Coordinates of C-alpha atoms in Angstrom, one line a residue:
X67 CA 45.3 263.9 23.6
X68 CA 47.2 267.2 23.7
X69 CA 50.0 267.4 21.1
X70 CA 53.1 269.7 21.5
X71 CA 54.6 271.7 18.7
X72 CA 57.7 273.9 18.2
X73 CA 57.6 276.4 15.3
X74 CA 60.9 277.9 14.1
X75 CA 62.0 280.4 11.5
X76 CA 65.6 279.2 10.8
X77 CA 68.5 281.1 9.5
X78 CA 70.8 279.7 6.8
X79 CA 72.7 277.9 9.5
X80 CA 70.2 275.1 9.7
X81 CA 72.5 272.8 11.8
X82 CA 72.5 275.5 14.5
X83 CA 68.7 275.6 14.5
X84 CA 68.4 271.8 14.6
X85 CA 70.7 271.7 17.6
X86 CA 68.5 274.3 19.4
X87 CA 65.4 272.3 18.6
X88 CA 66.9 269.1 19.8
X89 CA 67.9 270.9 23.1
X90 CA 64.4 272.1 23.6
X91 CA 63.0 268.6 23.1
X92 CA 65.4 267.3 25.7
X93 CA 64.6 270.0 28.2
X94 CA 60.8 270.2 27.7
X95 CA 59.9 266.8 26.5
X96 CA 59.8 265.7 22.8
X97 CA 57.6 267.7 20.5
X98 CA 55.1 265.8 18.3
X99 CA 56.4 267.9 15.4
X100 CA 58.8 270.8 14.7
X101 CA 57.5 273.1 11.9
X102 CA 60.0 275.2 10.0
X103 CA 58.9 278.5 8.4
X104 CA 60.5 280.5 5.6
X105 CA 63.2 279.1 3.4
X106 CA 65.2 276.0 4.3
X107 CA 68.2 276.2 1.9
X108 CA 70.2 273.0 2.8
X109 CA 69.9 269.6 4.5
X110 CA 71.2 269.7 8.1
X111 CA 74.1 267.4 8.9
X112 CA 73.1 267.3 12.5
X113 CA 70.9 264.3 13.6
X114 CA 67.3 265.4 14.0
X115 CA 65.6 264.1 17.1
X116 CA 62.0 265.0 16.4
X117 CA 59.7 264.8 13.3
X118 CA 60.4 268.1 11.5
X119 CA 58.5 269.5 8.5
X120 CA 59.1 272.2 6.0
X121 CA 58.0 273.2 2.5
X122 CA 59.4 275.1 -0.5
X123 CA 60.5 278.7 0.2
X124 CA 61.6 281.4 -2.3
X125 CA 64.8 279.6 -3.3
X126 CA 65.1 276.6 -5.6
X127 CA 66.6 274.4 -2.9
X128 CA 65.4 270.8 -3.0
X129 CA 64.1 271.3 -6.5
X130 CA 65.3 267.9 -7.5
X131 CA 63.4 266.3 -4.6
X132 CA 60.1 267.9 -5.7
X133 CA 60.1 265.9 -8.9
X134 CA 59.6 262.8 -6.8
X135 CA 56.0 261.6 -7.2
X136 CA 54.1 262.0 -3.9
X137 CA 50.7 263.2 -2.8
X138 CA 51.8 265.0 0.3
X139 CA 55.4 264.7 1.4
X140 CA 58.9 263.5 0.8
X141 CA 61.3 262.2 3.4
X142 CA 64.7 264.0 3.0
X143 CA 66.4 262.2 5.9
X144 CA 65.2 260.6 9.1
X145 CA 62.8 263.0 10.9
X146 CA 63.0 265.6 8.1
X147 CA 60.1 265.8 5.7
X148 CA 59.5 268.1 2.8
X149 CA 55.8 268.9 2.3
X150 CA 54.8 269.0 -1.4
X151 CA 53.9 272.3 -3.0
X152 CA 51.7 274.2 -3.6
X153 CA 49.4 273.0 -0.8
X154 CA 49.3 269.8 1.2
X155 CA 47.7 268.7 4.4
X156 CA 49.5 266.3 6.8
X157 CA 47.5 264.3 9.5
X158 CA 49.8 263.4 12.4
X159 CA 49.4 260.4 14.6
X160 CA 47.9 262.7 17.3
X161 CA 45.1 263.5 14.8
X162 CA 46.3 267.1 14.4
X163 CA 46.0 268.3 10.8
X164 CA 48.7 270.7 9.4
X165 CA 48.2 272.6 6.1
X166 CA 51.4 273.9 4.3
X167 CA 51.1 276.6 1.6
X168 CA 54.4 276.8 -0.3
X169 CA 56.6 279.8 -1.1
X170 CA 56.1 283.4 -1.9
X171 CA 54.1 282.6 -5.0
X172 CA 52.0 279.5 -5.6
X173 CA 49.5 278.3 -8.2
X174 CA 46.2 279.6 -6.7
X175 CA 44.2 277.4 -9.1
X176 CA 45.8 274.2 -7.9
X177 CA 45.4 275.3 -4.3
X178 CA 41.6 275.9 -4.8
X179 CA 41.3 272.4 -6.3
X180 CA 43.0 271.0 -3.2
X181 CA 40.7 273.0 -0.9
X182 CA 37.7 271.5 -2.5
X183 CA 38.8 268.1 -1.4
X184 CA 39.5 268.9 2.2
X185 CA 37.0 267.9 4.9
X186 CA 37.1 268.7 8.6
X187 CA 39.1 271.1 10.6
X188 CA 42.7 272.2 9.9
X189 CA 44.4 272.8 13.2
X190 CA 47.5 274.5 12.0
X191 CA 48.2 276.5 8.7
X192 CA 51.7 277.5 7.6
X193 CA 52.2 280.0 4.8
X194 CA 55.1 282.1 3.7
X195 CA 53.2 285.4 3.3
X196 CA 50.6 287.0 5.5
X197 CA 46.9 287.1 4.5
X198 CA 45.9 290.5 3.2
X199 CA 43.2 291.1 5.7
X200 CA 45.7 290.9 8.6
X201 CA 48.4 292.7 6.7
X202 CA 46.0 295.6 5.9
X203 CA 45.0 295.8 9.6
X204 CA 48.6 296.2 10.5
X205 CA 49.5 298.5 7.5
X206 CA 51.9 295.8 6.2
X207 CA 50.4 295.1 2.8
X208 CA 53.7 294.4 1.1
X209 CA 54.1 291.1 3.0
X210 CA 50.7 289.9 2.0
X211 CA 49.0 287.7 -0.6
X212 CA 45.2 287.9 -1.1
X213 CA 45.1 284.3 -2.2
X214 CA 46.0 283.3 1.4
X215 CA 42.8 285.0 2.6
X216 CA 40.7 282.5 0.6
X217 CA 42.6 279.6 2.2
X218 CA 42.2 281.0 5.7
X219 CA 38.5 281.8 5.3
X220 CA 37.9 278.3 4.0
X221 CA 40.0 276.4 6.5
X222 CA 39.6 278.6 9.6
X223 CA 42.8 277.2 11.2
X224 CA 43.2 277.3 15.0
X225 CA 46.8 278.5 14.5
X226 CA 48.2 280.3 11.4
X227 CA 52.0 280.8 11.2
X228 CA 53.8 283.0 8.5
X229 CA 56.8 285.3 8.1
X230 CA 55.8 287.6 5.2
X231 CA 59.4 288.4 4.2
X232 CA 63.0 287.3 4.9
X233 CA 63.4 290.4 7.2
X234 CA 60.4 289.5 9.3
X235 CA 59.7 290.7 12.8
X236 CA 57.9 288.9 15.6
X237 CA 54.2 289.6 15.6
X238 CA 51.2 287.9 17.4
X239 CA 47.7 289.0 16.7
X240 CA 45.1 288.6 19.4
X241 CA 42.7 285.7 18.7
X242 CA 39.5 286.2 16.6
X243 CA 36.4 284.2 16.1
X244 CA 34.4 283.0 13.1
X245 CA 30.6 282.7 13.0
X246 CA 30.9 278.9 13.8
X247 CA 32.8 279.8 17.0
X248 CA 36.1 278.5 15.6
X249 CA 39.0 280.6 17.0
X250 CA 42.1 281.6 15.0
X251 CA 45.4 282.8 16.2
X252 CA 47.9 284.4 13.8
X253 CA 51.7 284.5 14.6
X254 CA 54.6 285.8 12.5
X255 CA 58.1 285.0 13.6
X256 CA 61.4 286.8 13.2
X257 CA 64.5 284.8 11.9
X258 CA 67.0 283.1 14.2
X259 CA 70.0 285.3 14.9
X260 CA 68.3 288.6 14.3
X261 CA 67.3 289.4 17.9
X262 CA 63.6 288.9 17.1
X263 CA 61.6 286.1 18.6
X264 CA 62.0 283.3 16.1
X265 CA 60.4 280.3 17.9
X266 CA 57.0 279.5 19.2
X267 CA 55.9 276.5 21.3
X268 CA 52.3 275.5 21.9
X269 CA 50.0 272.6 22.6
X270 CA 46.8 271.6 20.9
X271 CA 44.2 268.9 21.4
X272 CA 42.4 268.3 18.1
X273 CA 39.3 267.0 19.9
X274 CA 39.0 270.0 22.3
X275 CA 38.4 273.5 21.0
X276 CA 40.2 276.1 23.1
X277 CA 37.8 278.4 24.9
X278 CA 38.8 282.1 24.6
X279 CA 36.9 284.7 26.7
X280 CA 35.1 287.3 24.6
X281 CA 37.1 290.0 26.3
X282 CA 40.3 288.6 24.8
X283 CA 39.0 288.5 21.3
X284 CA 39.3 291.1 18.6
X285 CA 37.1 291.7 15.6
X286 CA 37.7 289.1 12.8
X287 CA 39.8 290.9 10.2
X288 CA 38.5 288.7 7.5
X289 CA 34.9 289.7 8.1
X290 CA 35.4 293.3 9.3
X291 CA 37.7 294.8 6.7
X292 CA 39.5 298.1 7.2
X293 CA 38.3 301.0 5.0
X294 CA 41.3 300.7 2.7
X295 CA 40.2 297.2 1.7
X296 CA 36.6 298.2 1.1
X297 CA 37.9 300.9 -1.2
X298 CA 40.2 298.4 -2.9
X299 CA 37.4 296.0 -3.7
X300 CA 35.2 298.8 -4.9
X301 CA 37.9 300.0 -7.3
X302 CA 39.0 296.4 -8.1
X303 CA 42.7 297.3 -7.6
X304 CA 45.4 294.9 -6.7
X305 CA 47.1 297.0 -4.1
X306 CA 46.1 299.4 -1.3
X307 CA 47.8 302.3 0.3
X308 CA 51.2 301.0 1.5
X309 CA 52.4 301.3 5.0
X310 CA 55.1 300.5 7.6
X311 CA 55.8 297.3 9.4
X312 CA 55.2 299.2 12.6
X313 CA 52.3 301.5 11.8
X314 CA 49.9 301.4 14.7
X315 CA 46.3 300.3 14.6
X316 CA 43.6 303.1 14.6
X317 CA 42.8 303.9 18.2
X318 CA 40.8 306.5 20.0
X319 CA 41.8 308.8 22.9
X320 CA 40.4 306.4 25.5
X321 CA 43.0 303.7 24.4
X322 CA 45.9 305.9 23.1
X323 CA 48.8 305.7 25.5
X324 CA 49.8 309.3 24.6
X325 CA 46.3 310.7 25.6
X326 CA 45.9 312.2 29.0
X327 CA 42.2 311.1 28.9
X328 CA 43.3 307.4 28.8
X329 CA 43.0 306.0 32.4
X330 CA 46.1 303.9 31.7
X331 CA 48.4 306.8 30.7
X332 CA 51.8 306.6 32.4
X333 CA 51.2 309.6 34.7
X334 CA 54.4 308.8 36.7
X335 CA 56.4 309.8 33.7
X336 CA 54.9 313.2 33.0
X337 CA 57.3 316.1 33.6
X338 CA 55.1 319.2 32.7
X339 CA 51.7 319.9 31.3
X340 CA 51.0 323.1 29.2
X341 CA 47.8 324.4 27.6
X342 CA 48.2 322.5 24.3
X343 CA 51.0 320.0 24.9
X344 CA 52.9 318.2 27.6
X345 CA 56.4 316.9 28.3
X346 CA 57.1 313.3 29.4
X347 CA 60.1 311.1 29.8
X348 CA 60.5 308.3 27.2
X349 CA 59.6 304.7 27.8
X350 CA 62.6 302.6 26.8
X351 CA 65.1 305.6 26.8
X352 CA 67.8 305.5 24.2
X353 CA 70.7 307.1 26.1
X354 CA 72.1 305.4 29.2
X355 CA 73.1 307.4 32.3
X356 CA 76.7 308.6 32.2
X357 CA 79.1 310.3 34.6
X358 CA 78.2 313.5 32.9
X359 CA 74.4 313.1 32.8
X360 CA 73.4 310.7 35.5
X361 CA 69.9 310.0 34.0
X362 CA 68.8 309.1 30.4
X363 CA 67.5 312.7 29.7
X364 CA 65.3 311.3 26.8
X365 CA 62.0 313.1 26.6
X366 CA 58.9 313.4 24.4
X367 CA 56.7 316.4 23.6
X368 CA 53.1 315.4 22.9
X369 CA 50.0 317.4 21.9
X370 CA 47.2 317.1 24.4
X371 CA 44.6 316.7 21.6
X372 CA 44.5 313.3 20.0
X373 CA 45.9 314.3 16.6
X374 CA 48.0 312.3 14.1
X375 CA 49.6 315.5 12.6
X376 CA 49.2 319.2 13.0
X377 CA 48.9 319.7 9.3
X378 CA 45.7 321.1 7.9
X379 CA 44.7 322.5 4.5
X380 CA 43.5 325.7 6.2
X381 CA 46.4 326.2 8.6
X382 CA 50.0 327.2 8.5
X383 CA 51.5 324.6 10.9
X384 CA 54.1 327.0 12.3
X385 CA 51.3 329.4 13.4
X386 CA 49.4 326.6 15.2
X387 CA 49.1 327.1 18.9
X388 CA 50.0 323.5 19.7
X389 CA 53.1 323.7 17.4
X390 CA 54.2 326.9 19.1
X391 CA 53.9 325.4 22.6
X392 CA 55.7 322.2 21.5
X393 CA 58.5 324.4 20.2
X394 CA 58.5 326.4 23.5
X395 CA 58.9 323.1 25.4
X396 CA 61.8 322.1 23.1
X397 CA 63.5 325.6 23.4
X398 CA 63.2 325.4 27.2
X399 CA 64.9 322.0 27.2
X400 CA 67.7 323.4 25.0
X401 CA 68.2 326.2 27.5
X402 CA 68.2 323.8 30.5
X403 CA 70.8 321.6 28.7
X404 CA 73.0 324.6 27.9
X405 CA 72.9 325.6 31.6
X406 CA 73.3 322.2 33.3
X407 CA 75.4 320.3 30.7
X408 CA 77.0 322.8 28.3
X409 CA 79.1 320.1 26.6
X410 CA 76.0 318.5 25.2
X411 CA 73.7 319.4 22.3
X412 CA 70.0 318.6 22.1
X413 CA 68.7 316.6 19.1
X414 CA 65.0 316.2 18.4
X415 CA 63.3 313.9 15.9
X416 CA 59.9 313.1 14.6
X417 CA 58.2 311.0 12.0
X418 CA 55.3 313.1 11.0
X419 CA 52.6 311.2 9.1
X420 CA 48.9 311.7 8.5
X421 CA 48.1 308.2 9.7
X422 CA 50.2 308.2 12.9
X423 CA 48.2 307.4 16.0
X424 CA 49.3 310.5 18.0
X425 CA 51.8 313.1 16.9
X426 CA 54.9 313.6 19.0
X427 CA 58.5 314.8 19.0
X428 CA 61.3 313.0 20.8
X429 CA 64.4 314.8 22.2
X430 CA 67.7 313.7 23.7
X431 CA 71.2 315.0 24.3
X432 CA 74.5 314.0 22.5
X433 CA 77.9 315.2 23.3
X434 CA 79.1 318.0 21.0
X435 CA 82.0 315.9 20.0
X436 CA 79.6 313.5 18.3
X437 CA 78.0 316.0 15.9
X438 CA 80.1 314.9 12.9
X439 CA 79.4 311.3 13.8
X440 CA 75.7 312.0 13.8
X441 CA 75.8 313.4 10.3
X442 CA 77.9 310.5 9.1
X443 CA 75.5 308.0 10.6
X444 CA 72.5 309.8 9.1
X445 CA 74.2 309.5 5.7
X446 CA 75.1 305.9 6.2
X447 CA 71.7 304.7 7.5
X448 CA 70.0 306.6 4.7
X449 CA 72.1 304.8 2.1
X450 CA 71.5 301.5 3.8
X451 CA 67.7 302.1 3.8
X452 CA 67.7 303.1 0.1
X453 CA 70.0 300.4 -1.2
X454 CA 69.2 297.3 0.9
X455 CA 65.6 297.7 1.9
X456 CA 63.8 298.0 -1.4
X457 CA 60.3 297.8 0.2
X458 CA 61.1 301.0 2.3
X459 CA 60.5 304.5 1.0
X460 CA 63.6 306.1 -0.4
X461 CA 64.9 308.8 1.9
X462 CA 66.7 312.0 0.9
X463 CA 67.6 314.4 3.6
X464 CA 67.9 318.1 2.8
X465 CA 69.9 320.2 5.2
X466 CA 68.7 323.6 6.5
X467 CA 70.0 326.2 8.8
X468 CA 66.8 328.3 9.2
X469 CA 63.4 327.3 10.4
X470 CA 61.9 329.8 7.9
X471 CA 63.5 328.2 4.8
X472 CA 60.6 328.1 2.2
X473 CA 61.4 324.5 1.2
X474 CA 61.4 323.4 4.8
X475 CA 58.1 325.1 5.5
X476 CA 56.6 323.5 2.4
X477 CA 57.7 320.1 3.7
X478 CA 56.3 320.7 7.2
X479 CA 52.9 322.0 5.8
X480 CA 52.3 319.7 2.9
X481 CA 54.2 316.3 3.2
X482 CA 54.6 313.4 5.6
X483 CA 58.2 313.7 6.7
X484 CA 61.1 312.7 8.9
X485 CA 62.9 315.6 10.5
X486 CA 65.9 316.0 12.9
X487 CA 66.6 319.3 14.7
X488 CA 70.2 319.6 15.9
X489 CA 70.5 322.5 18.4
X490 CA 74.2 323.2 17.7
X491 CA 75.5 326.7 16.9
X492 CA 74.2 327.3 14.3
X493 CA 71.1 325.1 14.5
X494 CA 70.9 322.5 11.7
X495 CA 67.8 320.8 10.4
X496 CA 67.7 317.6 8.3
X497 CA 64.3 316.9 6.7
X498 CA 63.2 314.1 4.3
X499 CA 59.8 314.0 2.6
X500 CA 57.8 310.7 2.6
X501 CA 56.2 310.8 -0.8
X502 CA 55.6 307.2 -1.8
X503 CA 52.5 305.7 0.0
X504 CA 53.0 302.3 -1.8
X505 CA 56.2 301.7 0.2
X506 CA 56.9 301.3 3.9
X507 CA 58.5 303.6 6.4
X508 CA 61.1 302.3 8.9
X509 CA 59.7 303.8 12.1
X510 CA 62.9 303.0 14.0
X511 CA 65.0 305.0 11.5
X512 CA 65.7 308.1 13.6
X513 CA 66.4 306.0 16.7
X514 CA 68.8 303.7 14.6
X515 CA 70.7 306.8 13.6
X516 CA 71.1 308.0 17.1
X517 CA 71.8 304.6 18.6
X518 CA 74.7 304.3 16.1
X519 CA 75.9 307.8 17.0
X520 CA 75.9 307.0 20.7
X521 CA 77.5 303.6 20.0
X522 CA 74.7 301.6 21.5
X523 CA 73.1 299.9 18.5
X524 CA 71.3 297.3 20.7
X525 CA 69.2 300.1 22.1
X526 CA 67.8 301.1 18.7
X527 CA 64.4 299.7 19.7
X528 CA 62.6 301.2 22.7
X529 CA 61.1 297.9 23.7
X530 CA 64.7 296.5 24.2
X531 CA 65.4 299.2 26.8
X532 CA 62.3 298.9 29.0
X533 CA 62.6 299.9 32.6
X534 CA 60.5 299.1 35.6
X535 CA 58.1 301.6 37.1
X536 CA 60.5 302.5 40.0
X537 CA 63.3 303.3 37.4
X538 CA 60.8 305.3 35.3
X539 CA 59.6 307.3 38.3
X540 CA 63.2 308.1 39.3
X541 CA 64.1 309.2 35.8
X542 CA 61.1 311.5 35.7
X543 CA 62.0 313.1 39.0
X544 CA 65.6 313.6 37.8
X545 CA 64.2 315.2 34.6
X546 CA 61.9 317.5 36.6
X547 CA 64.9 318.7 38.6
X548 CA 66.9 319.3 35.5
X549 CA 64.0 321.2 33.8
X550 CA 62.5 323.0 36.8
X551 CA 64.0 326.4 36.4
X552 CA 63.1 326.5 32.7
X553 CA 59.6 325.1 33.0
X554 CA 57.4 328.0 31.7
X555 CA 54.2 326.2 32.8
X556 CA 55.1 327.3 36.4
X557 CA 54.8 331.0 35.4

């Protein structure tokens, strides 16, 4: 019989979350169980309508309850059950088996002992951190615990839920298969109230394995390790090269959405194609149309070759043909903006890293009255990144007024970096070196700064500003008209 589940990552306001879970049960039919991820810090006062399970998070909440002798679980109040750490398996009346791994850290020895006593299939696994194999695949190693890999490989759950950290984002990995044809799906949820998806509903029949077409499967990350983990095991180190929460998976030109050779490239958004680079409008543009500029005017300059960076030990980047043509595109947009909308200033930004999927530079206009606001927001967001988000690389922006400044050239040629070009008079450049590979990079950082500058913080993520194809095509046509007389590729 198919059982229904609701998985939630609650905020500290647990009553609000319970109310929402109760409402979903009323609207969609009662769930066999509600599973809470992360850290539940207090007992809800609201009546709980459906069986709800959680386990110990990073805090010491419910510490007094954990002293109660019990093999698997403790009833905190009607329909609210605390699952005993460090690892316990619940078998529900539907026959579904749920394994709960507790907290950020757990006694790996005790968990191994428990694993040895488990027989049969585990349908759902809940852990706080991600397994290292999946985290390494997504370049998110700081949210991982290698001990979880052993549990997953042993249990091969049909569903695995985690969050990784209190500032988690929603992530769903495509399903993968084990050699016994068991299929696993991994889902990480954001937290309620953050704007990220924080709930996940699904059904499962413990007697019926779900058939997944081979075309929908990916390689099993636990049996096909990325090169970094092979090197790690060879060197017997505890950590691998760090990365960002949003670093993209390694892809080739045929599946890279910035490559013209990809049959699925968004051709309706291309403005102009040169010899080494091309200009396209941005998907999910940051600026909104205004009475001054009636279209978003957010564009991207992209090398035609599938390159992560233009840096090379044998080449001075600023002499590279692709770099020169990308700069020519940018200068032409500056000229077009000065002619058509002289009250506006172009700002370009890029996060240039050797492990990017495809190098690119984004550019958009801001009103000249906002230049001081931009600098203030850059300073504010840098301080926030450095002080609040300890897992991120520290940022220090140096300010330049010349493209030929020796320190700036050294940064461009020899370091991963974040750089803003502000085409005011005089032009100003802000560059920060990324020098700590053990920490992550906030890939939304430049966009957060500009979203705050433009007073539209909700547009900080491109995927929150998606447009349909008709709107994208119209924006591209507007950009072509704006750029037409300055398009050097027409010469």
